[in-house]
Coordinates of C-alpha atoms (C1' of nucleotides) in Angstrom, one line a residue:
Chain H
X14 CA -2.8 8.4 -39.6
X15 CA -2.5 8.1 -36.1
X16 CA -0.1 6.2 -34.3
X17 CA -0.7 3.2 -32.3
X18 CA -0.9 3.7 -28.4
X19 CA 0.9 1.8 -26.0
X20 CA -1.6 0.5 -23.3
X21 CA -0.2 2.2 -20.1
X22 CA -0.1 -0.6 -17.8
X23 CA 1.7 -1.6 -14.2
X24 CA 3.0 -5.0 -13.8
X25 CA 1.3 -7.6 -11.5
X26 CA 2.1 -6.3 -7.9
X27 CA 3.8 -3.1 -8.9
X28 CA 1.8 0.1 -7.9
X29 CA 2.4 3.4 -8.9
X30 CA 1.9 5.8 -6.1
X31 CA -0.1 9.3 -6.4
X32 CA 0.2 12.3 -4.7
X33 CA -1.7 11.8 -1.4
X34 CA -0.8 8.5 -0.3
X35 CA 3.0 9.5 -2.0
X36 CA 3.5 11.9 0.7
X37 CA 1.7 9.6 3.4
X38 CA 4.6 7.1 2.1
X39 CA 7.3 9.4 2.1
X40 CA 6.1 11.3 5.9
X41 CA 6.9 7.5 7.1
X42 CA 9.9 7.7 5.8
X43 CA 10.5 10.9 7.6
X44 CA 9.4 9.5 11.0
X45 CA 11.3 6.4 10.6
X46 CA 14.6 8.2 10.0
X47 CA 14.1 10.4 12.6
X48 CA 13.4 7.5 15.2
X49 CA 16.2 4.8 13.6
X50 CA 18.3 8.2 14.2
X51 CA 17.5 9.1 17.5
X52 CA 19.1 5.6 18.9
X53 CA 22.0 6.3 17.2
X54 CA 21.6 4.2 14.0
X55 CA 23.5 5.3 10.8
X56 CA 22.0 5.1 7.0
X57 CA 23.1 3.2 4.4
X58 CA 22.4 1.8 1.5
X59 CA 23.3 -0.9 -1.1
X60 CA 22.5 -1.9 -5.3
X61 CA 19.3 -3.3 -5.9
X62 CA 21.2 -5.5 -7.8
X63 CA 23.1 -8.4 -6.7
X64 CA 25.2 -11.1 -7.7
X65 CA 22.7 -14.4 -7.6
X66 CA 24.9 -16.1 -5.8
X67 CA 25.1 -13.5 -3.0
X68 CA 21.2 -13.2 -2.2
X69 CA 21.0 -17.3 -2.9
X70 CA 23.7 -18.8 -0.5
X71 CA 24.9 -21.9 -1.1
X72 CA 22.5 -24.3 -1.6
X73 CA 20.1 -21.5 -1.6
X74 CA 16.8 -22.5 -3.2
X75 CA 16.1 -19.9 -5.7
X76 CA 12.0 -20.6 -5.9
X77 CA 11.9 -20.3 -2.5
X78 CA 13.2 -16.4 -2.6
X79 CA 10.8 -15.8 -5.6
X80 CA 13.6 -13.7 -6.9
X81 CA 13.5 -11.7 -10.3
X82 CA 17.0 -13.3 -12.0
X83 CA 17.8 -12.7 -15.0
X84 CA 21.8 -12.5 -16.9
X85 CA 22.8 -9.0 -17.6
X86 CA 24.7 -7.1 -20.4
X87 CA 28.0 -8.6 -19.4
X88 CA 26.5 -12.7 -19.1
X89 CA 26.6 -12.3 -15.5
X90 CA 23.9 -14.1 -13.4
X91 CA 22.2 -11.4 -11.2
X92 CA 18.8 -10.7 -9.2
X93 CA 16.9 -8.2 -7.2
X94 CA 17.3 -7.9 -3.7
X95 CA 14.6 -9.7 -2.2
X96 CA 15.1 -8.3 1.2
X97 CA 17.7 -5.6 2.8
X98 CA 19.3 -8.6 5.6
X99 CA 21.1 -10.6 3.3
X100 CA 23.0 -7.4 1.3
X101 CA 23.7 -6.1 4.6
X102 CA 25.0 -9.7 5.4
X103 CA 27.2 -9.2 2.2
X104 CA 28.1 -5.3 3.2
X105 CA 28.9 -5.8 6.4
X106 CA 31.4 -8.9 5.4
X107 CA 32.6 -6.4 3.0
X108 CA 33.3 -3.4 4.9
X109 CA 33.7 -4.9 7.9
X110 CA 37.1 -3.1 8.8
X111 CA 35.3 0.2 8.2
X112 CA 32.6 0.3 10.3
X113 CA 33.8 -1.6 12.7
X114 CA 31.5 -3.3 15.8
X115 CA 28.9 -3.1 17.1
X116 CA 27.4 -1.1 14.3
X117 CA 23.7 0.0 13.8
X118 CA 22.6 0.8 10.2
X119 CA 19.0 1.2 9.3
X120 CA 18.3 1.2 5.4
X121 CA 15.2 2.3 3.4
X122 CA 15.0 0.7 0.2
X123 CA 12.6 -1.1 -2.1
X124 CA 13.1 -4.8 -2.4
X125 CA 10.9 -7.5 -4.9
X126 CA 10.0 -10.8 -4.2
X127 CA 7.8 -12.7 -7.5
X128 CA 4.7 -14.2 -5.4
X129 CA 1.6 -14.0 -5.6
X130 CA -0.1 -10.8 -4.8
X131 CA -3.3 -10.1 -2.2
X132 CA -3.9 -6.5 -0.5
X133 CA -0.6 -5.4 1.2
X134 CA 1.5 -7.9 -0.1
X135 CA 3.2 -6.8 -3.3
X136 CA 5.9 -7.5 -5.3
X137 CA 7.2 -4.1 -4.8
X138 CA 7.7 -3.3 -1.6
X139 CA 9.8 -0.7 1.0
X140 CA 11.1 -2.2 3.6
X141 CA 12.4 0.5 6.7
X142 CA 15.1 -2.1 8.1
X143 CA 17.3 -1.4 11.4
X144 CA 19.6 -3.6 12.6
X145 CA 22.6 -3.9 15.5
X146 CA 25.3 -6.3 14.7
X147 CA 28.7 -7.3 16.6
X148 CA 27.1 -7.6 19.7
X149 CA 25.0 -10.7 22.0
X150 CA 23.6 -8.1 25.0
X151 CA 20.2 -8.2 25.8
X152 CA 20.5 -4.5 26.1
X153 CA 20.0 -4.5 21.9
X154 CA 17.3 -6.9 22.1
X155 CA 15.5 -4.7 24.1
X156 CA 16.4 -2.0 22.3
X157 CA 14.7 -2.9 19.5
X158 CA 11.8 -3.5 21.1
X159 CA 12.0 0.1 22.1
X160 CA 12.1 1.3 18.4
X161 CA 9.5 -0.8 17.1
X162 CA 7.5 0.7 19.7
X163 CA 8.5 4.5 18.7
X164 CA 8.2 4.1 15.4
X165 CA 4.7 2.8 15.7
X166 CA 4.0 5.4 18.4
X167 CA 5.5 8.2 16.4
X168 CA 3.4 7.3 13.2
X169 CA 0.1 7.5 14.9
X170 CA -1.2 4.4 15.8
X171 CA -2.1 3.7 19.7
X172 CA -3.9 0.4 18.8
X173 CA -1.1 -1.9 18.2
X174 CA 0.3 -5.3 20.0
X175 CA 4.0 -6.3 19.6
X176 CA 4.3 -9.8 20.5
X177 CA 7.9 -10.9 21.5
X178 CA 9.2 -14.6 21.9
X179 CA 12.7 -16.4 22.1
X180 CA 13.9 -19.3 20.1
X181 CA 15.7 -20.3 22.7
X182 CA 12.7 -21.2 24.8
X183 CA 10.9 -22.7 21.5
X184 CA 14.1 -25.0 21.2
X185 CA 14.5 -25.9 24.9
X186 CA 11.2 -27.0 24.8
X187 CA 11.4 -29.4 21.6
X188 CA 14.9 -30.6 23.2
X189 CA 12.1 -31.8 26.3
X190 CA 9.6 -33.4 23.7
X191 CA 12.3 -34.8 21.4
X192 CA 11.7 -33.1 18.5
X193 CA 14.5 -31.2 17.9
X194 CA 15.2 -32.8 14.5
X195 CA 11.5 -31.5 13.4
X196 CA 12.1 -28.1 14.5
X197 CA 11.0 -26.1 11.4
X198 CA 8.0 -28.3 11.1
X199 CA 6.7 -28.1 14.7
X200 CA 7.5 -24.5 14.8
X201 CA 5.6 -23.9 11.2
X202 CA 2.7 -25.6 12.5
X203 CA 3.0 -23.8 15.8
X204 CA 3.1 -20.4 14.5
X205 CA -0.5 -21.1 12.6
X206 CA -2.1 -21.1 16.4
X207 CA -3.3 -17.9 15.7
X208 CA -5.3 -18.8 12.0
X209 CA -5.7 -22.3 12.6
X210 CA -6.8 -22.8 15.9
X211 CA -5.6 -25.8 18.0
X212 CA -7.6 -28.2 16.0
X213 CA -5.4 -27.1 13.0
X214 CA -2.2 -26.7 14.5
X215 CA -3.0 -30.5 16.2
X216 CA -3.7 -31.7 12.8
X217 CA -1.0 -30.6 11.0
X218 CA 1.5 -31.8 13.6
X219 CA 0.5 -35.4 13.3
X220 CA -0.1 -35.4 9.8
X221 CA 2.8 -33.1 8.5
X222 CA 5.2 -33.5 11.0
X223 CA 4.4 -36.9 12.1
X224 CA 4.3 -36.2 15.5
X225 CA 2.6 -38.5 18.4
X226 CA -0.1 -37.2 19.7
X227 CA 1.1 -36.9 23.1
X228 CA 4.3 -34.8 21.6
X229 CA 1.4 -32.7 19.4
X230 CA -0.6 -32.5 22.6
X231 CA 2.3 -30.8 25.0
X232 CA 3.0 -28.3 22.2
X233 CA -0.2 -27.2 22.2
X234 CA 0.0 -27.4 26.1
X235 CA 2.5 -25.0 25.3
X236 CA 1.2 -22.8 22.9
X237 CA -1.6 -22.1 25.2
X238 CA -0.1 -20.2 27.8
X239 CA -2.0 -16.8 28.5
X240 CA -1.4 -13.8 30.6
X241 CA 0.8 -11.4 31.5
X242 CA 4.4 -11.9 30.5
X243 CA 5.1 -12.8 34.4
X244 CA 2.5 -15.4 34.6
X245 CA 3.4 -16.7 31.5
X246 CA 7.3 -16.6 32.7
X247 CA 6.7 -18.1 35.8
X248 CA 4.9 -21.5 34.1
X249 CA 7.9 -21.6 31.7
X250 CA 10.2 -21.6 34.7
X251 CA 8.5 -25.0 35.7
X252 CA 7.6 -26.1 32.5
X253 CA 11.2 -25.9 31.1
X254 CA 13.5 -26.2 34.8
X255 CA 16.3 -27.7 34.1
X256 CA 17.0 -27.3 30.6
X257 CA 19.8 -25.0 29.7
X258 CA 18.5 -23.6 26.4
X259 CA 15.7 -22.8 27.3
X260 CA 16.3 -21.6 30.7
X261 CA 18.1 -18.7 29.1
X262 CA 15.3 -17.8 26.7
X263 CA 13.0 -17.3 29.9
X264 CA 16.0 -14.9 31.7
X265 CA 16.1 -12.9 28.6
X266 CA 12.7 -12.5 28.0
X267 CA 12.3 -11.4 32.0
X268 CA 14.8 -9.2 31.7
X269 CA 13.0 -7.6 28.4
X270 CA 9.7 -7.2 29.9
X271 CA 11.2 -5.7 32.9
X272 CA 13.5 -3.0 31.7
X273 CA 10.8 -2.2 28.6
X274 CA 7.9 -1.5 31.5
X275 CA 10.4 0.8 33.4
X276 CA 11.2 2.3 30.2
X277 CA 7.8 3.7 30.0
X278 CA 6.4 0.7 27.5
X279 CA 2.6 0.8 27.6
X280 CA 2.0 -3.1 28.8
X281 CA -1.0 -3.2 26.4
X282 CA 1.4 -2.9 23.4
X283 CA 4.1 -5.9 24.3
X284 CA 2.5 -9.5 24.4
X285 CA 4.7 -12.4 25.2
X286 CA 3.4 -14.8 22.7
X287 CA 5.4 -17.9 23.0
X288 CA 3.5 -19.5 19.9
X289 CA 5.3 -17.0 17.2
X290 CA 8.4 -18.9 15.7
X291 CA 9.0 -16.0 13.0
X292 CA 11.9 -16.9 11.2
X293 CA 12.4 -20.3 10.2
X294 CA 15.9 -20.1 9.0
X295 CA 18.4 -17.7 11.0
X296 CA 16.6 -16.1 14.0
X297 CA 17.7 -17.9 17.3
X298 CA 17.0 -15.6 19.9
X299 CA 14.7 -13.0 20.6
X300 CA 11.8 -12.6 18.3
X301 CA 9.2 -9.7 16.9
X302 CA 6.3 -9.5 15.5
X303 CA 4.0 -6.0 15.2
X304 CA 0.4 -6.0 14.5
X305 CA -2.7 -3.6 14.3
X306 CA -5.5 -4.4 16.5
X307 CA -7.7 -2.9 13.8
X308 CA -6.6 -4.6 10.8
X309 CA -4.7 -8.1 12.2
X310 CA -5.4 -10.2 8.8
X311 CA -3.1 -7.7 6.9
X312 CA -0.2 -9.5 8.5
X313 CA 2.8 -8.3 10.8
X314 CA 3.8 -4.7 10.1
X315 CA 7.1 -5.1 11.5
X316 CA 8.9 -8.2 12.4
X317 CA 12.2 -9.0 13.2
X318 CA 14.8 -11.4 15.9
X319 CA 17.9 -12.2 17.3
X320 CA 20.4 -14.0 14.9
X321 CA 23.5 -16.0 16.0
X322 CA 25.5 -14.9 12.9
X323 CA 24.5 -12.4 9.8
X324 CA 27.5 -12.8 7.5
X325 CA 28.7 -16.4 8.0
X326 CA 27.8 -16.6 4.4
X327 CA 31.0 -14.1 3.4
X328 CA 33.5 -14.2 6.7
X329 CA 34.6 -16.7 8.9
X330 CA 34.0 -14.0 11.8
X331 CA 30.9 -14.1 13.7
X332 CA 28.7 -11.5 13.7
X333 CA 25.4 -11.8 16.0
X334 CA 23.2 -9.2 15.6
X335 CA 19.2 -7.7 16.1
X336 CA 17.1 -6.0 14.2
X337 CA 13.4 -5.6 12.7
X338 CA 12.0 -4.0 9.4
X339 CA 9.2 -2.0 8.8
X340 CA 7.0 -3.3 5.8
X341 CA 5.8 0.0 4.7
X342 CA 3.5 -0.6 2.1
X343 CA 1.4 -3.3 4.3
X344 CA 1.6 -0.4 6.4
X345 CA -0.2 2.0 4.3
X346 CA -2.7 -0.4 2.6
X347 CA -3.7 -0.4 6.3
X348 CA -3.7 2.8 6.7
X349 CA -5.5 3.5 3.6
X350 CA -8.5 1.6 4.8
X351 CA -8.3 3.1 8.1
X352 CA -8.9 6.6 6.3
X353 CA -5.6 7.9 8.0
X354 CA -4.4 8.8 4.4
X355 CA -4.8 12.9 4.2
X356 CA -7.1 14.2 1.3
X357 CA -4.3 17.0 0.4
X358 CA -2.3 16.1 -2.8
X359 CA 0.1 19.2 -2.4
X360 CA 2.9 20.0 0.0
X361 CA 2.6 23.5 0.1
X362 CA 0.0 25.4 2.2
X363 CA 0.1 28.6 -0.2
X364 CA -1.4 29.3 -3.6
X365 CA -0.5 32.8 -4.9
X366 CA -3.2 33.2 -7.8
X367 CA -2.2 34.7 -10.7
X368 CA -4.8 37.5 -10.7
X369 CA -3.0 40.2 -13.6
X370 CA -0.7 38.4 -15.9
X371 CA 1.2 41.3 -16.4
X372 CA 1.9 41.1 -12.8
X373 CA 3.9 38.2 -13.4
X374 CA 6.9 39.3 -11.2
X375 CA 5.7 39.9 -8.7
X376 CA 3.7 36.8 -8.1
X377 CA 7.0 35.3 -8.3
X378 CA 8.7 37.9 -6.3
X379 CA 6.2 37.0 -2.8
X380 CA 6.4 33.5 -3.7
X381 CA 9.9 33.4 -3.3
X382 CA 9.8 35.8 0.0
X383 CA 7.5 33.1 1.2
X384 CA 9.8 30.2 0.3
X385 CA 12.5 31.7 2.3
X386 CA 10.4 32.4 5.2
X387 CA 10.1 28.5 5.5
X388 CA 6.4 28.5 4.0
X389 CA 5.9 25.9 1.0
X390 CA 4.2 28.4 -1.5
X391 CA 2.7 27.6 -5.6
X392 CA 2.5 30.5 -7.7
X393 CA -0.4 29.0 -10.3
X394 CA 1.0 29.2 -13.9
X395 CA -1.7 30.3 -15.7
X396 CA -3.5 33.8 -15.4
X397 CA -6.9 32.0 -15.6
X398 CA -10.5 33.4 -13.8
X399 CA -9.5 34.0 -10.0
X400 CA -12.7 31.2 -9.1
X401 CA -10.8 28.6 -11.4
X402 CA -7.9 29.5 -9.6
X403 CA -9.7 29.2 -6.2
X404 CA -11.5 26.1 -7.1
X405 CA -8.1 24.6 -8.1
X406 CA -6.6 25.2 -4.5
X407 CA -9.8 23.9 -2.6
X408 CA -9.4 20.5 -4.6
X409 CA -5.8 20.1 -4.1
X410 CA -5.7 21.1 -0.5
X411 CA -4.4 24.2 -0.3
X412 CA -4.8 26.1 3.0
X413 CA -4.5 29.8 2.1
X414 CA -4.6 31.6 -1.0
X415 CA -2.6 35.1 -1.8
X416 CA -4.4 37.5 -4.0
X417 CA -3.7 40.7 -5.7
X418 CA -4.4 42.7 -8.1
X419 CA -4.0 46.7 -9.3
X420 CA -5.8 48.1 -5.8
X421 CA -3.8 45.7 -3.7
X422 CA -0.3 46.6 -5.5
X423 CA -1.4 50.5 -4.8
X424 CA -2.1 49.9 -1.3
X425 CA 0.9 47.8 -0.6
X426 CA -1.0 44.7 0.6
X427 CA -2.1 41.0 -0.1
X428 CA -5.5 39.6 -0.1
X429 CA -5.3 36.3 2.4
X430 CA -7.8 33.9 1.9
X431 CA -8.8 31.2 4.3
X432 CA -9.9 28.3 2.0
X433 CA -11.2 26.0 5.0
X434 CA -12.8 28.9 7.0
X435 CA -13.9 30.9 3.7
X436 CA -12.6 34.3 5.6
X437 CA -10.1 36.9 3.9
X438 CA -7.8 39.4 5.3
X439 CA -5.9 42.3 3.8
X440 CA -1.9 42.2 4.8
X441 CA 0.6 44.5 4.2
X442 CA 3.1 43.6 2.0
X443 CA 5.7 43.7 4.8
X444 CA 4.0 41.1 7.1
X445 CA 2.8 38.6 4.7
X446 CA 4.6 36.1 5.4
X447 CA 4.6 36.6 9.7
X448 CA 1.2 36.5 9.2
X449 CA 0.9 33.4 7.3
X450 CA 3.3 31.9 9.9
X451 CA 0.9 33.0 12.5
X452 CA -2.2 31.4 10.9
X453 CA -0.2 28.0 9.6
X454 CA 0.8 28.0 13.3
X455 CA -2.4 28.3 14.7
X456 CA -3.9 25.6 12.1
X457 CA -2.0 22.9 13.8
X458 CA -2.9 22.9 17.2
X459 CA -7.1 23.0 16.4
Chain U
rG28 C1' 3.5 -22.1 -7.3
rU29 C1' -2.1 -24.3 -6.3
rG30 C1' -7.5 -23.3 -6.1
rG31 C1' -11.2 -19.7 -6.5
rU32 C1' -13.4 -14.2 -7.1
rU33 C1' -14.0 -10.0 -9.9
rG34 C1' -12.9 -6.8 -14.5
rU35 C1' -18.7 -2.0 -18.1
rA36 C1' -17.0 6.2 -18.3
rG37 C1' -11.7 9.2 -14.1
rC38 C1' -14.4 6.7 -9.5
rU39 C1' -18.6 3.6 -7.4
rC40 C1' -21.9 0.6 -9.9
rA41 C1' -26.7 -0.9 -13.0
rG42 C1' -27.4 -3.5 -17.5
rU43 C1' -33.4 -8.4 -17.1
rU44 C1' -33.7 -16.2 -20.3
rG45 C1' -27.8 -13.5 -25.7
rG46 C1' -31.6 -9.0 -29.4
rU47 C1' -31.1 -3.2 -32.3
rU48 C1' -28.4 4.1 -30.6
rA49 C1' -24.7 0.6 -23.3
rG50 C1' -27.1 3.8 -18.5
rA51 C1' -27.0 6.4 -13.4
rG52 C1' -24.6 9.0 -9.4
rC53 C1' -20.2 11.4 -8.3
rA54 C1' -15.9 13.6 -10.8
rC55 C1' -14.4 16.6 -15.2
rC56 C1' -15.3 20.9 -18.8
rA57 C1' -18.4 25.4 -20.1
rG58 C1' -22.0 28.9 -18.7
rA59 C1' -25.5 31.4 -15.2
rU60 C1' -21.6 34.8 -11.9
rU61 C1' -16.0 39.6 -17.1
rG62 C1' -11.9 40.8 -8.8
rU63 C1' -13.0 35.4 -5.4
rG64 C1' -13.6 28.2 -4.3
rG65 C1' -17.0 24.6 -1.7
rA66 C1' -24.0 25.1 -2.9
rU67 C1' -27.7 25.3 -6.9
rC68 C1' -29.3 25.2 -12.0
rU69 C1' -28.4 24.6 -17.4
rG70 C1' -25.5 22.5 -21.1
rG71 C1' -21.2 19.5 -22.7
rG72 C1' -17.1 16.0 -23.4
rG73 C1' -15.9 11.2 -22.3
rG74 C1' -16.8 3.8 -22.9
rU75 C1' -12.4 -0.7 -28.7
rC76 C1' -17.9 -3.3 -22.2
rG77 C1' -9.6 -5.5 -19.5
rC78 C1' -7.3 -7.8 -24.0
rG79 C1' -7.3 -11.8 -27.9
rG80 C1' -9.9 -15.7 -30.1
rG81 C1' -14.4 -18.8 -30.6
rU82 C1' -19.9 -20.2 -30.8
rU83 C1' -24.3 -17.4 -33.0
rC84 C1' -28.4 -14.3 -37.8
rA85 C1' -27.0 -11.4 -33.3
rA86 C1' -22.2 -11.4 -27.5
rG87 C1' -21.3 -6.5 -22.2
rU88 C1' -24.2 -11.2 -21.5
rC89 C1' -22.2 -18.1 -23.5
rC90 C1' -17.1 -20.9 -24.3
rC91 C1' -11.5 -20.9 -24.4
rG92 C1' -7.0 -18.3 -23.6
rU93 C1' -4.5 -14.2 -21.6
rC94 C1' -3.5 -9.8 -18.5
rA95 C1' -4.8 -7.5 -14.0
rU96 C1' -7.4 -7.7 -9.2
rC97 C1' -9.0 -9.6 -4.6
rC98 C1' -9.7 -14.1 -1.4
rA99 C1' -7.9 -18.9 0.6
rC100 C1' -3.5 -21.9 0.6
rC101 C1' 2.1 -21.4 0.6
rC102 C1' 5.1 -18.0 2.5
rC103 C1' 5.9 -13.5 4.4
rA104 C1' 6.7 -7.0 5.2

RNA sequence: GUGGUUGUAGCUCAGUUGGUUAGAGCACCAGAUUGUGGAUCUGGGGGUCGCGGGUUCAAGUCCCGUCAUCCACCCCA
């Protein structure tokens, strides 16, 4: 009688990750830590599970979040995070006494949203978030703009545009057309420009929004401004002169151009894009959007703005704040088809084959010499033929192999083998592991 | 959530107007090569044709449902 199998299976949108693009994921990770770090933010991190009520708002409208609800063990009404802003809305009104202002947190986590699925956009997803809250300077909107641009940098990618907008201008100009009451439907219909065209965008203004045509027709005016950011500036000036709002948006997009090209930002990589209205609920200032010149359709990478209050939700004290987040997983399905994913599936450059099995210790024995030398080193389990054992460490990756048997243990030395350039070298026991330091080392710059 | 696409071996796919033992390449395992991987040759193991139902003498092929996938909306990372 056999039993009867369970079909292993991954739910719609949930992805189980193997070994090669694992450790693509988690060398992200790495590199988003270490930039988020090196401006000073601090980690933290919060339950993946929340009281409904605190990812919903009041009001909130749950089918819009697409949030996995559900009641747990003790009848309580609770979801999954949907995204990492809103718990940080909830922490920060929480522990606000404690950190303190301004504070800068960044937060790796995995958040769920129910939709619909399509290549990089899952229902399991890591988002790398970093925000700075307590404070309304410019000098943190530009900021982030700096670490969007690190991060991105510091991943690998050179062929990327981050296009940057202000709200503020957006809303000064609907106060000029009157259509400040139809904001989130102009702006929806604004941000298609780049799918849609101007036909599109014209369409859906006077049909959706019910717009005139001469209102649909300056928008579009609008939208269409090209160049550099200063050209684009300077027919904002006289486009918006004399409104207040929106006057202020053009300053603090000047300013953010200015200081980020004297910072050393590439100007290829920072568009001013002033059809991108990112955001529809809380951003109000400053506004991000990151995308790959190869590989546009997958979506922004890493978006983000300027909000005038995180937490008004939990505290009657305001909290402004700036920040982006990092959609990982879009990221890698990117990469993935831009073959930037390595072929290795192991993390350690060293395979010590078991050649004797009654050598046993002292496979062990180097392996652990190695280990403490700083080099990531397998010791295979199984005393199997030495080509299996070679075979196995040219599929998986390996760079060297460590061999030795009864005339190597009488000499005192290791066998080195060179599995990319096929070449083997005896080593004395003593300077096995320099040597493989030396040859690792040498690997990396060619 | 709406509309559509695809689903055959671990992977990429072929399977003729429904017709008898469902194929290929790559991958895997074994051997040629009992102290050395990638090449070559020989042999081998693997498929409830996503799953469930229906039509039919007969279904991988037609119909319905369902699960998953990708695409377009919607929205977004």
């Amino acid at each position: 009688m056999t039993k009867p199998l369970i079909t292993p299976q991954t739910l719609k949108g949930f992805r189980d990750y193997l070994p090669a693009p694992a450790m693509a994921r988690e060398a992200i990770m790495e590199i988003a830590r270490k930039v988020y770090r090196s401006y000073g933010f601090s980690p933290i991190d919060t339950p993946a599970l929340e009281y409904t009520e605190v990812l919903l708002g009041k009001g909130g409208d749950e089918s819009d979040k697409q949030l996995f609800r559900f009641t747990d063990q003790g009848g309580r009404d609770v979801a999954m995070r949907f995204d990492l802003t809103v718990p940080f809305a909830r922490f920060a009104a929480q522990h606000l006494n404690d950190i303190g202002v301004p504070f800068k947190r960044y937060h790796l986590a995995p958040v769920w949203r129910g939709e619909n699925t399509q290549r990089g956009r899952y229902r399991e997803f890591m988002q790398c978030d970093f925000d700075t809250i307590g404070t309304d300077s410019n000098a943190a909107d530009i900021e982030t703009l700096l670490v969007i641009h690190d991060l991105l940098a510091a991943i690998g990618f050179e062929r990327f545009r981050i296009r940057v907008n202000n709200r503020l201008v957006l809303n000064g100009l609907l106060d000029k057309l009157g259509l400040a009451d139809r904001s989130s439907g102009v702006l929806r219909a604004l941000d298609k420009l780049h799918k849609i065209g101007r036909e599109g965008v014209t369409a859906e203004l006077c049909e959706k929004v019910a717009t005139t045509p001469e209102q649909a027709q300056q928008v579009l005016e609008f939208a269409h401004l090209t160049g550099t950011p200063a050209e684009v500036l300077a027919l904002l000036d006289t486009m918006l002169a004399g409104n207040a709002v929106g006057e202020q948006g053009i300053a603090r997009l000047r300013e953010l151009f200015t200081v980020a090209r004297s910072a050393g930002i590439p100007d290829d990589r920072v568009d001013l894009d002033v059809s991108i209205a990112r955001g529809l609920d809380y951003y109000t200032g400053t506004i991000y959007e990151t995308f790959l010149t190869d590989d546009p359709k997958i979506g922004s990478i890493c978006s983000g703005g300027r909000y005038d209050n995180l937490a008004g939700l939990f505290t009657s004290q305001k909290l402004p704040g700036v920040g982006a987040s990092l959609g990982l997983d879009r990221l890698l399905a990117a990469m993935e088809s831009f073959g930037m994913i390595a072929q290795a599936s192991t993390p350690a450059p060293v395979l010590v084959v078991s050649f004797q099995a009654d050598r046993l210790s002292d496979y062990v024995k180097i392996g652990r010499e190695l280990r403490s030398a700083g080099i990531n080193t397998e010791v295979f389990p199984d005393s199997r033929a030495v080509g299996k054992q070679l075979k196995y460490a040219d599929k998986k990756g390996f760079r060297l192999a460590v061999i030795a048997g009864e005339n190597e243990f009488a000499a005192g030395v290791w066998q080195v083998k060179d599995l990319k350039q096929g070449t083997q070298t005896s080593v004395a026991t003593a300077d096995l592991a320099r040597h493989i330091q030396e040859v690792l080392a040498a690997g990396i710059t060619t």
